[in-house]
Amino acid sequence: MLRLQLPFPPSVNRYWRHVGTRVLVSKEGREYRKTVRGLMKLQKVKKHDGDLIVDIRLIPVDRRRRDVDNSLKALLDAMQAGGAYDDDSQIVRLTVEKFEPEADCPRTEVTVRRVPAKLGEPGYRFCLRCDDEFYSLGPGNRLCEECTRWRSRLTGFVPIARGRKYRNGARIA
């Protein structure tokens, strides 16, 4: 799994430039790609192969209206140029969230991970706290065993006692 904190990407509206009959990446787009490549080189990012899941959190600088999809092209191309993956066609699941602006630290937080072979199996999930893979005991179980133990060690924690569950009058085990 790869976690990166990158600068906020330029909009796709400023990413492309038309020069005669050609369409080129703008100067701003090239500079962003160079910055991302440098940051990824410092972190010694290794190339991921196979199908990938990418989670993106966008934290802008101000409250101007922005479409989340306008930020994706520059970001995904820059990550490809930096060596996170061979091609962005490897991404099979992409989630993007836009958060409240932070004027002092606009950024993009990216998580890249491989799609596990077991993901299609019922009850197979990612832990909400540590992002590890585990087999869930039911729809309410979103933490792995280790994170559940960590949570139970917190002072004042009382485990939730759940009642019996029924479907169409029959008790569910």
mmCIF file of C-alpha atoms in Angstrom:
data_model
loop_
_atom_site.group_PDB
_atom_site.id
_atom_site.type_symbol
_atom_site.label_atom_id
_atom_site.label_comp_id
_atom_site.label_asym_id
_atom_site.label_seq_id
_atom_site.Cartn_x
_atom_site.Cartn_y
_atom_site.Cartn_z
ATOM 1 C CA MET A 1 0.000 0.000 0.000
ATOM 2 C CA LEU A 2 1.192 3.488 -0.847
ATOM 3 C CA ARG A 3 0.184 6.688 0.965
ATOM 4 C CA LEU A 4 1.176 10.042 -0.486
ATOM 5 C CA GLN A 5 0.601 13.658 0.419
ATOM 6 C CA LEU A 6 0.877 15.742 -2.747
ATOM 7 C CA PRO A 7 0.216 19.373 -3.704
ATOM 8 C CA PHE A 8 -3.270 20.300 -4.884
ATOM 9 C CA PRO A 9 -3.483 19.558 -8.639
ATOM 10 C CA PRO A 10 -4.315 22.118 -11.328
ATOM 11 C CA SER A 11 -7.746 21.936 -12.916
ATOM 12 C CA VAL A 12 -8.105 20.153 -16.229
ATOM 13 C CA ASN A 13 -9.272 23.535 -17.586
ATOM 14 C CA ARG A 14 -5.711 24.820 -17.078
ATOM 15 C CA TYR A 15 -3.955 21.487 -17.786
ATOM 16 C CA TRP A 16 -4.217 21.499 -21.615
ATOM 17 C CA ARG A 17 -3.156 24.199 -24.095
ATOM 18 C CA HIS A 18 -3.913 24.414 -27.812
ATOM 19 C CA VAL A 19 -0.961 25.380 -29.995
ATOM 20 C CA GLY A 20 -2.026 25.489 -33.618
ATOM 21 C CA THR A 21 -3.546 22.096 -34.355
ATOM 22 C CA ARG A 22 -1.783 20.372 -31.467
ATOM 23 C CA VAL A 23 -2.971 19.926 -27.881
ATOM 24 C CA LEU A 24 -0.177 20.054 -25.272
ATOM 25 C CA VAL A 25 0.170 19.867 -21.505
ATOM 26 C CA SER A 26 0.439 23.440 -20.163
ATOM 27 C CA LYS A 27 3.431 24.842 -18.320
ATOM 28 C CA GLU A 28 1.481 24.619 -15.048
ATOM 29 C CA GLY A 29 0.697 20.953 -15.779
ATOM 30 C CA ARG A 30 4.339 20.149 -16.564
ATOM 31 C CA GLU A 31 5.516 21.872 -13.372
ATOM 32 C CA TYR A 32 2.959 19.926 -11.299
ATOM 33 C CA ARG A 33 4.088 16.656 -12.876
ATOM 34 C CA LYS A 34 7.744 17.513 -12.141
ATOM 35 C CA THR A 35 6.927 18.366 -8.496
ATOM 36 C CA VAL A 36 5.000 15.116 -7.969
ATOM 37 C CA ARG A 37 7.749 13.088 -9.634
ATOM 38 C CA GLY A 38 10.323 14.675 -7.298
ATOM 39 C CA LEU A 39 8.239 13.970 -4.172
ATOM 40 C CA MET A 40 7.687 10.364 -5.219
ATOM 41 C CA LYS A 41 11.399 9.926 -5.931
ATOM 42 C CA LEU A 42 12.232 11.189 -2.418
ATOM 43 C CA GLN A 43 9.839 8.634 -0.916
ATOM 44 C CA LYS A 44 11.305 5.873 -3.122
ATOM 45 C CA VAL A 45 7.908 4.817 -4.454
ATOM 46 C CA LYS A 46 7.826 1.364 -6.037
ATOM 47 C CA LYS A 47 5.683 0.649 -9.078
ATOM 48 C CA HIS A 48 2.427 -1.242 -8.433
ATOM 49 C CA ASP A 49 1.293 -3.901 -10.879
ATOM 50 C CA GLY A 50 -2.103 -5.478 -11.448
ATOM 51 C CA ASP A 51 -5.486 -3.962 -10.651
ATOM 52 C CA LEU A 52 -5.452 -1.042 -8.207
ATOM 53 C CA ILE A 53 -7.742 0.786 -5.812
ATOM 54 C CA VAL A 54 -7.029 4.529 -5.479
ATOM 55 C CA ASP A 55 -8.556 6.724 -2.766
ATOM 56 C CA ILE A 56 -8.103 10.502 -3.122
ATOM 57 C CA ARG A 57 -8.839 13.248 -0.575
ATOM 58 C CA LEU A 58 -8.777 16.782 -2.007
ATOM 59 C CA ILE A 59 -8.207 19.655 0.437
ATOM 60 C CA PRO A 60 -8.376 22.952 -1.538
ATOM 61 C CA VAL A 61 -6.936 26.335 -0.623
ATOM 62 C CA ASP A 62 -10.227 28.298 -0.681
ATOM 63 C CA ARG A 63 -14.001 27.958 -1.089
ATOM 64 C CA ARG A 64 -14.166 28.512 -4.847
ATOM 65 C CA ARG A 65 -16.417 26.081 -6.680
ATOM 66 C CA ARG A 66 -14.415 23.141 -7.992
ATOM 67 C CA ASP A 67 -15.483 19.955 -9.714
ATOM 68 C CA VAL A 68 -13.653 16.983 -8.239
ATOM 69 C CA ASP A 69 -13.333 15.334 -11.647
ATOM 70 C CA ASN A 70 -11.375 18.336 -13.007
ATOM 71 C CA SER A 71 -8.502 17.571 -10.629
ATOM 72 C CA LEU A 72 -8.150 13.907 -11.507
ATOM 73 C CA LYS A 73 -6.409 14.009 -14.901
ATOM 74 C CA ALA A 74 -3.425 16.045 -13.726
ATOM 75 C CA LEU A 75 -3.090 14.025 -10.508
ATOM 76 C CA LEU A 76 -3.338 10.556 -12.074
ATOM 77 C CA ASP A 77 -0.978 11.461 -14.942
ATOM 78 C CA ALA A 78 1.562 12.919 -12.498
ATOM 79 C CA MET A 79 1.433 9.770 -10.341
ATOM 80 C CA GLN A 80 1.980 7.655 -13.449
ATOM 81 C CA ALA A 81 4.969 9.821 -14.420
ATOM 82 C CA GLY A 82 6.284 9.461 -10.852
ATOM 83 C CA GLY A 83 6.211 5.671 -11.076
ATOM 84 C CA ALA A 84 3.259 4.668 -8.888
ATOM 85 C CA TYR A 85 1.868 2.468 -11.685
ATOM 86 C CA ASP A 86 2.433 1.748 -15.371
ATOM 87 C CA ASP A 87 -0.853 3.159 -16.625
ATOM 88 C CA ASP A 88 -3.939 4.647 -15.017
ATOM 89 C CA SER A 89 -6.014 1.991 -16.817
ATOM 90 C CA GLN A 90 -4.896 -0.314 -13.955
ATOM 91 C CA ILE A 91 -7.258 1.549 -11.610
ATOM 92 C CA VAL A 92 -10.463 -0.441 -11.167
ATOM 93 C CA ARG A 93 -11.892 1.534 -8.233
ATOM 94 C CA LEU A 94 -11.388 5.253 -7.723
ATOM 95 C CA THR A 95 -12.886 7.242 -4.848
ATOM 96 C CA VAL A 96 -12.585 11.015 -4.586
ATOM 97 C CA GLU A 97 -13.624 13.170 -1.630
ATOM 98 C CA LYS A 98 -13.443 16.949 -1.357
ATOM 99 C CA PHE A 99 -12.966 18.367 2.140
ATOM 100 C CA GLU A 100 -13.197 21.785 3.753
ATOM 101 C CA PRO A 101 -10.503 24.211 2.537
ATOM 102 C CA GLU A 102 -7.311 24.808 4.496
ATOM 103 C CA ALA A 103 -5.637 28.048 3.427
ATOM 104 C CA ASP A 104 -2.344 27.191 5.142
ATOM 105 C CA CYS A 105 -1.969 23.679 3.695
ATOM 106 C CA PRO A 106 -3.873 22.789 0.501
ATOM 107 C CA ARG A 107 -3.017 19.242 -0.476
ATOM 108 C CA THR A 108 -4.087 15.948 -1.963
ATOM 109 C CA GLU A 109 -3.864 12.762 0.095
ATOM 110 C CA VAL A 110 -3.668 9.631 -2.030
ATOM 111 C CA THR A 111 -3.800 5.960 -1.073
ATOM 112 C CA VAL A 112 -2.937 3.331 -3.699
ATOM 113 C CA ARG A 113 -3.351 -0.385 -3.002
ATOM 114 C CA ARG A 114 -3.664 -3.590 -4.965
ATOM 115 C CA VAL A 115 -7.030 -5.247 -5.348
ATOM 116 C CA PRO A 116 -6.880 -8.412 -3.240
ATOM 117 C CA ALA A 117 -7.905 -11.638 -4.940
ATOM 118 C CA LYS A 118 -10.435 -12.299 -2.185
ATOM 119 C CA LEU A 119 -12.267 -8.968 -2.480
ATOM 120 C CA GLY A 120 -15.266 -10.520 -4.243
ATOM 121 C CA GLU A 121 -15.830 -13.018 -1.424
ATOM 122 C CA PRO A 122 -18.678 -12.248 0.987
ATOM 123 C CA GLY A 123 -17.505 -10.721 4.254
ATOM 124 C CA TYR A 124 -14.069 -9.735 2.964
ATOM 125 C CA ARG A 125 -13.341 -6.073 3.850
ATOM 126 C CA PHE A 126 -10.728 -3.438 4.533
ATOM 127 C CA CYS A 127 -10.405 -2.223 8.139
ATOM 128 C CA LEU A 128 -11.591 1.371 8.543
ATOM 129 C CA ARG A 129 -8.746 2.188 10.949
ATOM 130 C CA CYS A 130 -5.634 0.511 9.514
ATOM 131 C CA ASP A 131 -6.705 -0.441 5.931
ATOM 132 C CA ASP A 132 -5.667 -4.080 6.447
ATOM 133 C CA GLU A 133 -7.698 -6.839 4.819
ATOM 134 C CA PHE A 134 -9.834 -9.104 7.030
ATOM 135 C CA TYR A 135 -12.910 -11.338 7.069
ATOM 136 C CA SER A 136 -15.839 -9.479 8.602
ATOM 137 C CA LEU A 137 -18.321 -11.104 10.989
ATOM 138 C CA GLY A 138 -21.212 -9.058 9.616
ATOM 139 C CA PRO A 139 -22.250 -5.675 8.222
ATOM 140 C CA GLY A 140 -21.561 -3.917 11.535
ATOM 141 C CA ASN A 141 -18.013 -5.293 11.796
ATOM 142 C CA ARG A 142 -15.732 -2.813 10.021
ATOM 143 C CA LEU A 143 -12.600 -3.144 12.213
ATOM 144 C CA CYS A 144 -10.095 -6.001 12.113
ATOM 145 C CA GLU A 145 -9.404 -8.013 15.270
ATOM 146 C CA GLU A 146 -6.281 -6.033 16.182
ATOM 147 C CA CYS A 147 -8.059 -2.669 15.887
ATOM 148 C CA THR A 148 -11.023 -4.041 17.838
ATOM 149 C CA ARG A 149 -8.644 -5.063 20.651
ATOM 150 C CA TRP A 150 -7.010 -1.626 20.507
ATOM 151 C CA ARG A 151 -10.422 0.012 20.731
ATOM 152 C CA SER A 152 -11.470 -2.142 23.696
ATOM 153 C CA ARG A 153 -8.348 -1.074 25.640
ATOM 154 C CA LEU A 154 -9.467 2.547 25.550
ATOM 155 C CA THR A 155 -10.654 3.729 28.940
ATOM 156 C CA GLY A 156 -14.384 3.851 29.396
ATOM 157 C CA PHE A 157 -15.158 1.692 26.372
ATOM 158 C CA VAL A 158 -18.201 -0.483 26.802
ATOM 159 C CA PRO A 159 -18.883 -3.048 24.087
ATOM 160 C CA ILE A 160 -22.216 -2.709 22.359
ATOM 161 C CA ALA A 161 -24.676 -5.462 23.261
ATOM 162 C CA ARG A 162 -26.868 -6.244 20.293
ATOM 163 C CA GLY A 163 -30.263 -7.870 20.436
ATOM 164 C CA ARG A 164 -31.646 -10.795 18.486
ATOM 165 C CA LYS A 165 -32.167 -10.271 14.790
ATOM 166 C CA TYR A 166 -35.202 -11.487 12.890
ATOM 167 C CA ARG A 167 -36.115 -11.748 9.226
ATOM 168 C CA ASN A 168 -39.749 -12.436 8.298
ATOM 169 C CA GLY A 169 -40.418 -13.630 11.834
ATOM 170 C CA ALA A 170 -37.572 -16.194 11.879
ATOM 171 C CA ARG A 171 -34.531 -15.634 14.089
ATOM 172 C CA ILE A 172 -31.235 -15.100 12.286
ATOM 173 C CA ALA A 173 -28.265 -16.882 13.874
#
